[in-house]
Amino acid sequence: MFETIAIVGATGAVGGIIRKLLQEREFPYKNIRFLASKRSAGTTIEFAGKSYTVEEMTPEAFQGIDLAIGSTPDPVAKEFVPWAKAAGCIVVDESGFWRMDPTVPLVIPEVNPEAAFTHQGLIASPNCSTTQMVQSLKPLHDAGRVRRVIVSTYQATSGAGVGGQRELVDASRAALDGADFTPETFSHSIAFNLIPQIGSHKHAGYTSEEMKMVFETRKILGDESIQVCPTCVRVPVSNCHSESILVETERKITVEEARELFAATPGLKVIDDVASGKYPMPKDCDGDDDTYIGRIREDLSCENGLAFWCVSDNLRKGAATNAVQIAELLVRNGAAV
Amino acid sequence: MFETIAIVGATGAVGGIIRKLLQEREFPYKNIRFLASKRSAGTTIEFAGKSYTVEEMTPEAFQGIDLAIGSTPDPVAKEFVPWAKAAGCIVVDESGFWRMDPTVPLVIPEVNPEAAFTHQGLIASPNCSTTQMVQSLKPLHDAGRVRRVIVSTYQATSGAGVGGQRELVDASRAALDGADFTPETFSHSIAFNLIPQIGSHKHAGYTSEEMKMVFETRKILGDESIQVCPTCVRVPVSNCHSESILVETERKITVEEARELFAATPGLKVIDDVASGKYPMPKDCDGDDDTYIGRIREDLSCENGLAFWCVSDNLRKGAATNAVQIAELLVRNGAAV
């Protein structure tokens, strides 16, 4: 057990879910502290029947904390992680800043738990759109070796935080009422619209979100030869990311085999009966820790291809749940204190 | 010129746009008539400053009509087309019923205009999601031979007619107000949700909409060797379909070449500068007759692959505009009367 744990970014969308999960999953600790930016410091959080004052994230604040789960923007993670490590605190970090650092393991507990135990004080949790995809790729990779992945995402506004979800509501209401609306969180109106850009331009026409799906997939699966071609699109959905995935494997995997592989994999659930109108949809996966797979079918365009549809709560498994599961790994392994 | 023309399904969503287009484009005719189902017959339509009574679609109603543009559900088209042909009326049909009949040309005027002139009284206009994709594939196919297409669609509710658009508004308002809503047009709630099924189950886990994209693409491009793997998804957007397309060609086509090819193709427009947040979005393409292409980039996963994003007004180029353009082809060719 870690004696003193902390949530960094405790007042954000993911921070709020981490708080819920720690209680739901009875995460063990003696003391808990809540850290956030200066803006939120001083506010009160109710947790497990007690009131806590949110502390400002400073180098000194990490003294006495054994484990911190961080969910902050990248620039904040860049700053606080070295403070935490210097104070002897192990960090599970949700941000994108440290993920590709070769000294930092990037972990999905159902996929590469062993990597967690190689940590040097910091473990990164993957990008939300990567996590659900790699969860579904893992059993196929083990069974038939994944060679190539073509993925088009349908990403919810919650990926842009509480502000993204609020803006979807406000922009949609304005659109329905014929009122003017100026977007703030998104670069264009998200109401009844699609924005085929998530993140900034990064490489050869691909965005930062898309390149995360390329590089993080290889790192987590430990195979630099896997080719990924992603297209990331923001859709007017509040929560839960969806992905249309086509995967080519070295050995052909049939639909029946894929369905069995998915169904036997912890963290994955199969809902797959299109003739009866049954498949995963964002509205049904909200608040759930599993990643859902449906529309499983043989690729019509390539012998060893398999197409499927994958939906997951990006705030939970795509962020909070995965981070808490990494922390649980450390607890179970007794790697701490 | 056709002396007497008619719109069949005149009161539907696409029928309404066909009416607008005939006026906008100054389509030549002496007499015009409006046909619809029994339910809509007897209502009045204002057209070019005159009032017209909508006539019931019967075998007799087609007497004296030289050209009919039809936009009806498949079972209606199955019934009325033989009536029209028997009356000596040439039909341009928007429905899906006749498209794959080997005696019926399936035409996109910018892609295969020559096919129109082989008609035997009936020309079919393709499925909306096929049209915009094939428009964008055509210059690539001519330049480098398309071998394989992987497409994930983001299809607007207008594809399900006026009822689909209305249901998006009603369901969204109910969701924002926390009110109950029972979907009628769609099989699940479309408000802030995604439905990864369009049409019924057709073949090996693929839906009817998906198989249209496979078969119609081959027929229009006249190449049965083109492999297509589609995933069709309904999104909470009112109008304009979007598509994430990955195409593999026999000869490599660079991003620069593709951009030039697209830009030089009538009916296509390129908006492609992700670094400045410029790409096609449904909200910007509504009411436009062109098909828009952006996010053009080299496939990261295959030497001869090219990825791009394509948006088009499915009620216009995806339906009404294409049908009217086919009729214009016939007029220009003097193939009539």
XYZ file of C-alpha atoms in Angstrom:
674
model
C 0.000 0.000 0.000
C 1.007 3.572 -0.634
C 0.623 5.538 2.560
C -0.126 8.917 1.034
C -1.612 9.259 -2.398
C -2.572 12.334 -4.358
C -4.562 13.292 -7.408
C -2.906 16.002 -9.455
C -5.406 17.918 -11.568
C -8.042 16.807 -9.085
C -10.683 19.297 -10.213
C -10.654 18.430 -13.937
C -12.994 16.102 -15.825
C -10.676 13.095 -15.533
C -9.605 14.083 -12.006
C -13.248 13.892 -10.946
C -13.564 10.378 -12.345
C -10.302 9.286 -10.704
C -11.822 10.405 -7.386
C -14.935 8.318 -8.070
C -12.894 5.294 -9.135
C -10.646 5.341 -6.075
C -13.772 5.011 -3.948
C -15.627 2.536 -6.207
C -12.587 0.281 -6.442
C -11.622 0.745 -2.770
C -8.124 1.817 -3.639
C -6.022 1.429 -0.473
C -4.367 4.451 1.153
C -3.927 6.102 4.538
C -3.901 9.737 3.465
C -5.148 11.370 0.324
C -4.420 14.838 -1.019
C -5.762 16.823 -3.929
C -3.550 19.076 -6.010
C -4.480 21.428 -8.790
C -3.404 24.621 -10.495
C -3.352 27.916 -8.619
C -6.759 28.744 -10.121
C -8.484 25.812 -8.395
C -6.358 25.737 -5.206
C -8.303 26.585 -2.079
C -11.580 25.091 -3.291
C -13.131 22.255 -1.324
C -13.573 18.669 -2.476
C -15.855 16.175 -0.759
C -14.298 12.732 -0.819
C -15.386 9.578 0.988
C -17.423 11.576 3.462
C -14.725 14.127 4.278
C -13.917 17.636 3.095
C -10.511 18.369 1.598
C -8.996 21.645 0.526
C -7.391 21.551 -2.895
C -3.697 22.405 -2.610
C -1.690 24.325 -5.151
C 0.724 22.214 -7.148
C 4.223 23.401 -6.162
C 7.574 21.594 -5.804
C 7.060 21.554 -2.030
C 3.516 20.172 -2.257
C 4.835 16.745 -3.291
C 6.740 16.232 -0.028
C 5.293 13.230 1.760
C 3.272 11.965 -1.218
C 4.112 8.360 -2.169
C 1.991 8.020 -5.288
C 0.447 10.696 -7.468
C -2.016 10.103 -10.287
C -1.816 13.069 -12.604
C -4.313 14.265 -15.161
C -3.223 17.653 -16.401
C -2.431 19.376 -19.687
C 0.989 18.520 -21.144
C 2.785 21.731 -20.073
C 1.649 21.189 -16.478
C 2.839 17.571 -16.503
C 6.173 18.684 -17.880
C 6.541 20.877 -14.824
C 5.085 18.836 -11.982
C 6.482 15.372 -12.756
C 10.117 16.328 -11.996
C 8.934 17.999 -8.761
C 7.114 14.835 -7.745
C 10.013 12.542 -8.625
C 12.458 14.775 -6.749
C 10.238 14.400 -3.696
C 10.387 10.596 -4.012
C 6.833 10.333 -5.279
C 5.921 7.758 -7.948
C 3.773 9.281 -10.677
C 1.166 7.702 -12.936
C 0.723 10.377 -15.581
C -2.238 10.746 -17.902
C -0.755 13.556 -19.981
C 0.901 13.182 -23.357
C 4.143 14.841 -22.351
C 6.187 11.891 -21.075
C 4.701 9.002 -23.014
C 7.348 8.650 -25.674
C 10.304 9.175 -23.298
C 12.269 5.907 -23.643
C 12.831 5.758 -19.875
C 9.089 5.939 -19.184
C 6.917 2.819 -19.518
C 3.618 3.377 -21.339
C 1.135 0.951 -19.897
C -2.287 -0.539 -20.486
C -2.633 -3.044 -17.621
C -4.465 -5.645 -19.756
C -1.867 -5.321 -22.536
C 1.632 -4.792 -21.142
C 1.465 -4.883 -17.314
C 5.070 -6.090 -17.083
C 6.286 -2.751 -18.422
C 4.940 -0.981 -15.334
C 7.505 -2.662 -13.115
C 10.419 -1.192 -15.046
C 9.472 2.329 -13.978
C 11.954 4.899 -12.736
C 9.425 6.875 -10.779
C 7.067 7.604 -13.647
C 4.590 5.512 -15.624
C 2.599 7.032 -18.479
C -0.967 6.161 -19.396
C -1.677 6.268 -23.167
C -3.783 8.634 -25.197
C -7.485 7.778 -25.012
C -7.901 6.963 -28.710
C -4.791 4.746 -28.573
C -5.858 2.794 -25.488
C -9.096 1.360 -26.807
C -7.521 0.545 -30.175
C -4.491 -1.187 -28.670
C -6.705 -3.129 -26.266
C -8.513 -4.557 -29.270
C -5.334 -5.095 -31.295
C -3.546 -7.000 -28.531
C -5.340 -10.374 -28.824
C -5.120 -10.177 -32.630
C -1.415 -9.346 -32.426
C -0.753 -12.283 -30.113
C -2.731 -14.636 -32.349
C -1.759 -13.466 -35.819
C 0.730 -10.575 -35.610
C -0.665 -7.180 -36.557
C 1.103 -5.713 -39.601
C -1.027 -2.711 -40.479
C -3.861 -0.711 -38.949
C -6.110 1.811 -40.710
C -8.251 3.669 -38.216
C -10.790 6.459 -38.494
C -11.909 7.890 -35.170
C -15.177 9.451 -34.070
C -14.018 11.289 -30.943
C -16.253 12.778 -28.286
C -16.012 16.340 -26.995
C -15.061 15.130 -23.509
C -11.627 14.462 -24.978
C -11.202 18.223 -24.786
C -12.192 18.239 -21.122
C -15.180 19.639 -19.275
C -15.040 22.707 -21.515
C -15.501 20.553 -24.604
C -18.588 18.879 -23.227
C -20.048 22.189 -22.107
C -19.375 23.734 -25.492
C -21.197 20.889 -27.249
C -24.276 21.583 -25.133
C -24.106 25.368 -25.531
C -23.345 25.283 -29.247
C -26.090 22.719 -29.902
C -28.668 24.718 -27.988
C -27.677 27.883 -29.843
C -27.924 26.063 -33.184
C -31.383 24.699 -32.339
C -32.517 28.171 -31.245
C -30.967 29.864 -34.262
C -28.748 31.909 -31.945
C -25.174 33.016 -32.578
C -22.394 31.047 -30.919
C -18.658 31.644 -30.884
C -16.639 28.508 -30.173
C -13.897 28.729 -27.564
C -12.715 25.191 -26.833
C -12.918 23.990 -30.429
C -11.584 25.873 -33.432
C -14.907 25.513 -35.264
C -18.493 25.002 -34.162
C -18.975 21.412 -33.039
C -22.802 21.622 -33.050
C -24.156 19.195 -35.653
C -20.766 19.390 -37.344
C -17.557 17.336 -37.690
C -14.046 18.696 -37.189
C -11.422 16.525 -38.923
C -8.590 17.817 -36.775
C -7.647 16.887 -33.217
C -4.486 18.503 -31.930
C -2.092 20.552 -33.996
C -0.364 19.762 -37.264
C 2.519 17.434 -36.468
C 3.985 15.478 -39.365
C 3.328 15.241 -43.116
C -0.274 16.414 -42.852
C -1.027 14.310 -39.770
C -2.104 15.867 -36.474
C -0.552 15.352 -33.055
C -3.506 13.134 -32.057
C -2.976 10.975 -35.130
C 0.761 10.624 -34.551
C 0.084 9.549 -30.948
C -1.901 6.634 -32.352
C 1.078 5.685 -34.539
C 3.891 5.932 -31.997
C 2.095 4.880 -28.810
C 0.682 1.752 -30.475
C 4.175 0.583 -31.400
C 5.569 1.345 -27.961
C 2.805 -0.435 -26.049
C 2.801 -3.511 -28.272
C 6.615 -3.477 -28.359
C 6.713 -3.792 -32.125
C 8.146 -0.944 -34.178
C 7.177 -2.677 -37.426
C 3.429 -2.113 -36.964
C 2.164 0.392 -39.534
C -0.692 2.669 -38.504
C -2.593 5.151 -40.679
C -5.002 7.188 -38.524
C -7.605 9.853 -39.266
C -8.890 11.582 -36.134
C -12.211 13.390 -36.224
C -14.142 15.254 -33.531
C -17.851 14.422 -33.577
C -20.815 16.010 -31.756
C -20.982 13.326 -29.080
C -20.505 14.223 -25.427
C -18.544 11.230 -24.182
C -17.100 7.931 -25.488
C -14.788 7.657 -28.468
C -15.632 5.349 -31.369
C -13.256 3.916 -33.933
C -13.633 2.218 -37.295
C -10.626 -0.097 -37.408
C -9.229 -2.216 -40.209
C -6.354 -4.465 -39.242
C -4.154 -6.639 -41.423
C -2.447 -9.563 -39.745
C 0.386 -11.812 -40.842
C -1.773 -14.891 -40.286
C -5.414 -14.697 -41.347
C -7.821 -14.363 -38.423
C -11.411 -15.285 -39.232
C -14.420 -13.422 -37.860
C -15.239 -16.357 -35.610
C -11.708 -16.532 -34.232
C -11.599 -12.759 -33.722
C -14.903 -12.818 -31.877
C -13.585 -15.553 -29.567
C -10.291 -13.736 -29.033
C -12.027 -10.469 -28.191
C -14.540 -12.149 -25.898
C -11.760 -13.937 -23.986
C -9.776 -10.738 -23.393
C -10.239 -8.988 -20.031
C -11.434 -5.421 -20.547
C -13.102 -6.152 -23.880
C -16.782 -6.915 -24.452
C -18.338 -7.973 -27.733
C -21.755 -6.704 -28.902
C -22.061 -7.889 -32.454
C -25.328 -8.627 -34.193
C -25.987 -6.052 -36.885
C -29.023 -7.946 -38.180
C -30.684 -7.285 -34.808
C -29.356 -3.714 -34.588
C -26.862 -4.637 -31.852
C -23.432 -2.977 -31.775
C -21.624 -0.645 -29.410
C -22.751 2.983 -29.423
C -21.411 5.923 -27.387
C -24.711 6.421 -25.557
C -24.522 2.877 -24.156
C -20.862 2.880 -23.100
C -20.872 6.096 -21.065
C -19.703 5.416 -17.510
C -18.444 1.928 -18.303
C -14.868 0.698 -17.782
C -14.866 -1.827 -20.622
C -14.026 -1.345 -24.280
C -16.754 -2.568 -26.593
C -16.327 -4.216 -29.975
C -18.856 -4.898 -32.723
C -19.375 -4.945 -36.489
C -16.656 -7.614 -36.696
C -16.259 -8.714 -40.308
C -13.745 -9.917 -42.820
C -12.153 -7.168 -44.847
C -13.675 -7.297 -48.333
C -10.527 -5.773 -49.804
C -7.661 -7.898 -48.455
C -7.171 -11.561 -47.626
C -5.791 -11.081 -44.108
C -7.859 -8.045 -43.155
C -10.415 -7.732 -40.385
C -12.733 -4.764 -39.870
C -14.474 -3.814 -36.635
C -16.018 -0.982 -34.635
C -14.762 -0.109 -31.173
C -16.311 2.173 -28.526
C -14.961 3.086 -25.117
C -15.526 5.707 -22.438
C -12.528 7.928 -23.108
C -12.730 9.547 -19.684
C -12.737 6.152 -17.956
C -10.731 3.411 -19.723
C -9.247 6.046 -22.020
C -7.946 7.997 -19.029
C -9.007 7.669 -15.381
C -9.631 3.924 -15.217
C -6.395 3.039 -16.960
C -4.398 5.291 -14.632
C -6.033 3.838 -11.527
C -5.464 0.311 -12.863
C -1.759 1.115 -13.274
C -1.683 2.307 -9.660
C -3.415 -0.922 -8.616
C -0.753 -2.916 -10.462
C 1.897 -1.205 -8.350
C -0.030 -1.891 -5.158
C -0.550 -5.563 -6.033
C 3.096 -5.959 -6.913
C 4.096 -4.462 -3.600
C 6.401 -2.254 -5.606
C 5.717 0.604 -3.317
C 6.668 1.925 0.091
C -35.344 19.745 -75.040
C -37.867 17.497 -73.357
C -41.321 18.968 -73.879
C -42.929 17.663 -70.718
C -40.894 16.826 -67.666
C -41.959 15.543 -64.263
C -40.593 15.127 -60.795
C -41.643 11.865 -59.172
C -41.522 12.073 -55.400
C -41.848 15.841 -55.771
C -42.756 16.506 -52.155
C -39.779 14.695 -50.548
C -36.508 16.209 -49.297
C -34.656 15.482 -52.533
C -37.741 16.285 -54.640
C -37.771 19.750 -53.105
C -34.132 20.310 -54.044
C -34.719 19.012 -57.583
C -37.430 21.676 -57.899
C -34.991 24.358 -56.745
C -32.230 23.113 -59.057
C -34.437 23.042 -62.153
C -35.092 26.733 -61.605
C -31.551 27.695 -60.544
C -30.027 25.915 -63.525
C -32.766 27.044 -65.943
C -33.510 23.511 -67.010
C -35.431 23.728 -70.308
C -39.005 22.385 -70.585
C -42.425 23.403 -71.875
C -44.572 21.694 -69.299
C -43.759 20.426 -65.861
C -45.739 18.055 -63.674
C -45.308 16.896 -60.088
C -46.076 13.335 -59.058
C -46.073 11.808 -55.614
C -47.640 9.057 -53.565
C -51.377 9.040 -52.867
C -50.665 10.600 -49.472
C -49.220 13.804 -50.984
C -51.386 13.922 -54.124
C -53.743 16.902 -54.248
C -51.404 19.237 -52.363
C -50.224 22.395 -54.083
C -46.658 23.199 -55.114
C -45.500 26.691 -56.038
C -42.967 26.501 -58.837
C -41.486 29.317 -60.922
C -44.310 31.626 -60.014
C -47.155 29.196 -60.735
C -49.232 26.826 -58.639
C -49.300 23.147 -59.470
C -51.423 20.366 -58.014
C -49.410 17.278 -57.096
C -50.728 14.283 -59.061
C -50.930 10.743 -57.815
C -48.345 8.428 -59.319
C -50.334 5.871 -61.389
C -49.562 4.003 -64.633
C -51.760 6.497 -66.502
C -50.123 9.557 -64.944
C -46.974 9.013 -67.040
C -48.809 9.480 -70.349
C -47.405 12.525 -72.106
C -44.336 12.844 -69.856
C -41.062 12.787 -71.813
C -38.610 12.830 -68.924
C -39.153 12.008 -65.254
C -36.647 12.553 -62.473
C -37.547 10.203 -59.665
C -36.618 10.378 -56.030
C -38.615 7.806 -54.130
C -38.025 4.852 -51.822
C -36.894 1.663 -53.567
C -40.293 -0.129 -53.537
C -41.940 2.908 -55.156
C -39.252 3.070 -57.850
C -39.690 -0.623 -58.516
C -43.343 0.101 -59.292
C -43.310 3.419 -61.115
C -40.314 2.974 -63.444
C -41.981 0.265 -65.592
C -45.128 2.437 -65.770
C -43.054 5.392 -66.964
C -41.092 3.361 -69.503
C -44.288 1.812 -70.861
C -45.599 5.340 -71.423
C -42.451 6.209 -73.401
C -41.021 8.362 -70.635
C -37.270 8.397 -69.981
C -36.509 8.092 -66.263
C -33.563 9.371 -64.244
C -33.951 7.432 -61.006
C -32.439 8.338 -57.658
C -33.542 5.174 -55.866
C -31.368 2.161 -55.182
C -33.685 -0.326 -56.848
C -32.432 -0.299 -60.453
C -28.800 0.680 -60.006
C -27.206 -2.738 -60.320
C -29.464 -3.883 -63.216
C -26.942 -4.599 -66.013
C -29.222 -2.922 -68.570
C -29.323 0.319 -66.554
C -26.433 2.786 -66.732
C -25.322 4.169 -63.360
C -24.008 7.644 -63.979
C -22.054 10.440 -62.356
C -21.841 13.042 -65.134
C -18.267 14.100 -64.221
C -17.136 10.447 -64.059
C -18.850 8.337 -66.721
C -21.107 10.600 -68.841
C -20.766 8.303 -71.851
C -22.689 5.580 -70.018
C -25.789 7.781 -69.971
C -26.172 7.521 -73.727
C -26.501 3.744 -73.632
C -29.766 3.982 -71.724
C -32.851 1.950 -72.548
C -35.283 4.399 -71.028
C -33.784 4.413 -67.539
C -30.621 5.900 -66.033
C -29.801 5.409 -62.359
C -28.108 7.948 -60.105
C -25.782 6.390 -57.477
C -26.108 6.179 -53.728
C -25.070 9.429 -52.025
C -22.100 7.972 -50.137
C -20.857 6.307 -53.340
C -21.118 9.425 -55.497
C -18.777 11.670 -53.530
C -16.254 8.858 -53.042
C -16.220 7.840 -56.717
C -15.920 11.483 -57.777
C -12.729 11.692 -55.754
C -11.452 8.263 -56.861
C -11.912 8.981 -60.576
C -8.873 11.257 -61.154
C -6.709 8.938 -59.028
C -7.945 5.912 -60.972
C -7.174 7.570 -64.298
C -3.729 8.608 -63.105
C -2.611 5.613 -61.102
C -5.298 2.879 -61.145
C -7.177 2.407 -57.887
C -6.666 -1.086 -56.468
C -8.200 -0.844 -53.006
C -10.335 1.591 -51.025
C -10.924 1.603 -47.284
C -13.637 4.060 -46.344
C -15.322 5.015 -43.084
C -18.336 7.271 -43.490
C -19.813 9.930 -41.235
C -23.315 10.175 -42.710
C -25.826 12.914 -42.012
C -29.415 12.347 -40.938
C -30.748 13.893 -44.169
C -29.775 10.615 -45.825
C -32.860 9.240 -44.092
C -35.021 12.012 -45.570
C -36.844 14.927 -44.014
C -37.869 12.651 -41.125
C -34.245 11.973 -40.297
C -33.380 15.640 -40.096
C -36.462 16.381 -38.012
C -35.663 13.519 -35.652
C -32.128 14.842 -35.104
C -33.590 18.189 -34.017
C -36.308 16.681 -31.837
C -34.040 14.062 -30.246
C -31.304 16.621 -29.584
C -33.702 19.075 -27.996
C -35.141 16.315 -25.815
C -31.646 15.232 -24.769
C -30.667 18.806 -23.857
C -33.894 19.225 -21.885
C -33.543 15.847 -20.189
C -36.842 14.764 -21.739
C -37.774 11.297 -22.986
C -37.626 10.651 -26.702
C -38.596 7.591 -28.706
C -36.845 7.362 -32.076
C -38.971 6.606 -35.123
C -36.835 7.165 -38.198
C -33.662 5.702 -36.697
C -33.439 2.453 -34.801
C -31.600 4.136 -31.909
C -31.416 7.675 -30.605
C -29.264 9.775 -32.921
C -28.936 12.666 -30.448
C -25.268 13.043 -29.462
C -24.827 9.418 -30.496
C -23.409 7.372 -33.391
C -25.225 4.491 -35.107
C -22.796 2.179 -36.918
C -25.492 0.755 -39.179
C -27.089 2.257 -42.282
C -29.534 0.014 -44.079
C -30.155 -3.623 -43.278
C -27.741 -6.509 -42.897
C -26.792 -7.588 -46.401
C -23.667 -9.713 -46.730
C -21.085 -11.190 -44.349
C -21.707 -8.608 -41.648
C -21.876 -5.681 -44.074
C -24.989 -3.518 -44.415
C -26.886 -2.689 -47.593
C -25.397 0.837 -47.554
C -21.899 -0.617 -47.321
C -22.436 -3.079 -50.152
C -23.751 -0.253 -52.353
C -20.360 1.412 -51.946
C -18.657 -1.812 -53.055
C -20.776 -2.676 -56.081
C -21.691 0.790 -57.369
C -18.058 1.942 -57.277
C -17.019 -0.928 -59.542
C -19.898 -0.359 -61.941
C -19.360 3.412 -62.295
C -15.589 3.130 -62.715
C -16.047 0.103 -64.985
C -13.496 -1.943 -63.092
C -14.610 -5.062 -61.261
C -11.156 -5.552 -59.784
C -11.405 -2.549 -57.421
C -11.595 -3.745 -53.817
C -13.645 -1.673 -51.374
C -13.987 -2.142 -47.610
C -16.607 0.284 -46.240
C -17.881 1.077 -42.749
C -21.003 3.260 -42.785
C -21.930 5.226 -39.687
C -24.789 7.633 -39.005
C -23.645 10.744 -37.136
C -25.620 13.562 -35.473
C -25.158 15.992 -38.361
C -28.176 17.354 -40.218
C -26.864 17.433 -43.775
C -23.676 16.585 -45.742
C -21.922 13.246 -45.636
C -18.228 13.028 -44.734
C -15.837 10.210 -45.537
C -12.398 9.185 -44.341
C -10.911 7.509 -47.398
C -7.706 5.543 -47.839
C -6.905 4.515 -51.385
C -4.161 2.282 -52.701
C -3.148 2.774 -56.313
C -1.079 0.659 -58.679
C 1.244 3.594 -59.349
C 2.200 5.782 -56.391
C 0.453 9.157 -56.386
C 2.123 11.782 -54.224
C 0.222 14.289 -52.113
C 1.216 17.083 -54.493
C 0.052 15.140 -57.541
C -3.201 14.166 -55.840
C -3.877 17.764 -54.882
C -3.357 18.864 -58.490
C -5.495 16.028 -59.828
C -8.352 16.834 -57.438
C -8.139 20.569 -58.117
C -8.274 20.009 -61.875
C -11.380 17.799 -61.691
C -14.753 19.463 -62.333
C -17.076 19.010 -59.366
C -14.219 18.701 -56.845
C -12.815 21.477 -54.681
C -9.762 21.218 -52.443
C -9.606 22.843 -48.989
C -6.448 21.485 -47.437
C -4.385 23.314 -44.855
C -4.639 21.546 -41.510
C -1.980 23.795 -39.955
C -4.367 26.724 -40.462
C -7.441 24.713 -39.462
C -8.750 24.565 -43.032
C -10.512 21.434 -44.287
C -14.009 20.584 -45.446
C -16.692 20.348 -42.752
C -20.404 19.514 -43.119
C -21.503 22.941 -41.852
C -19.628 24.657 -44.701
C -20.750 22.379 -47.550
C -24.500 22.514 -46.928
C -26.324 23.770 -50.034
C -23.276 23.421 -52.282
C -23.099 21.312 -55.437
C -19.387 20.525 -55.225
C -17.598 17.713 -53.413
C -14.872 18.948 -51.094
C -11.551 17.257 -50.348
C -9.023 17.939 -47.617
C -6.586 16.295 -45.196
C -4.733 14.876 -48.215
C -1.700 12.937 -47.010
C 0.475 9.969 -47.784
C -0.625 6.769 -46.123
C 1.803 6.086 -43.295
C 1.140 2.362 -43.563
C 1.595 1.532 -47.256
C 3.881 2.754 -50.045
C 1.150 3.452 -52.614
C -1.521 4.637 -50.214
C -3.153 8.049 -50.042
C -5.489 9.221 -47.275
C -7.997 12.052 -47.497
C -11.249 13.478 -46.135
C -14.223 14.130 -48.387
C -17.429 16.086 -47.666
C -20.418 16.630 -49.936
C -24.030 17.727 -49.657
C -25.721 14.348 -49.903
C -29.071 15.874 -50.831
C -27.516 17.885 -53.668
C -24.538 16.199 -55.401
C -25.365 12.969 -53.579
C -28.889 12.989 -55.011
C -30.747 15.918 -56.603
C -27.850 17.660 -58.369
C -26.501 14.446 -59.854
C -29.934 13.476 -61.181
C -30.510 16.919 -62.713
C -27.009 16.832 -64.231
C -27.847 13.477 -65.848
C -31.012 15.032 -67.295
C -28.923 17.962 -68.575
C -26.561 15.493 -70.281
C -29.514 14.058 -72.181
C -30.718 17.514 -73.166
C -27.244 18.586 -74.344
C -26.841 15.400 -76.323
C -30.170 15.992 -78.043
C -30.937 12.408 -77.113
C -34.506 13.299 -76.414
C -37.754 14.034 -78.201
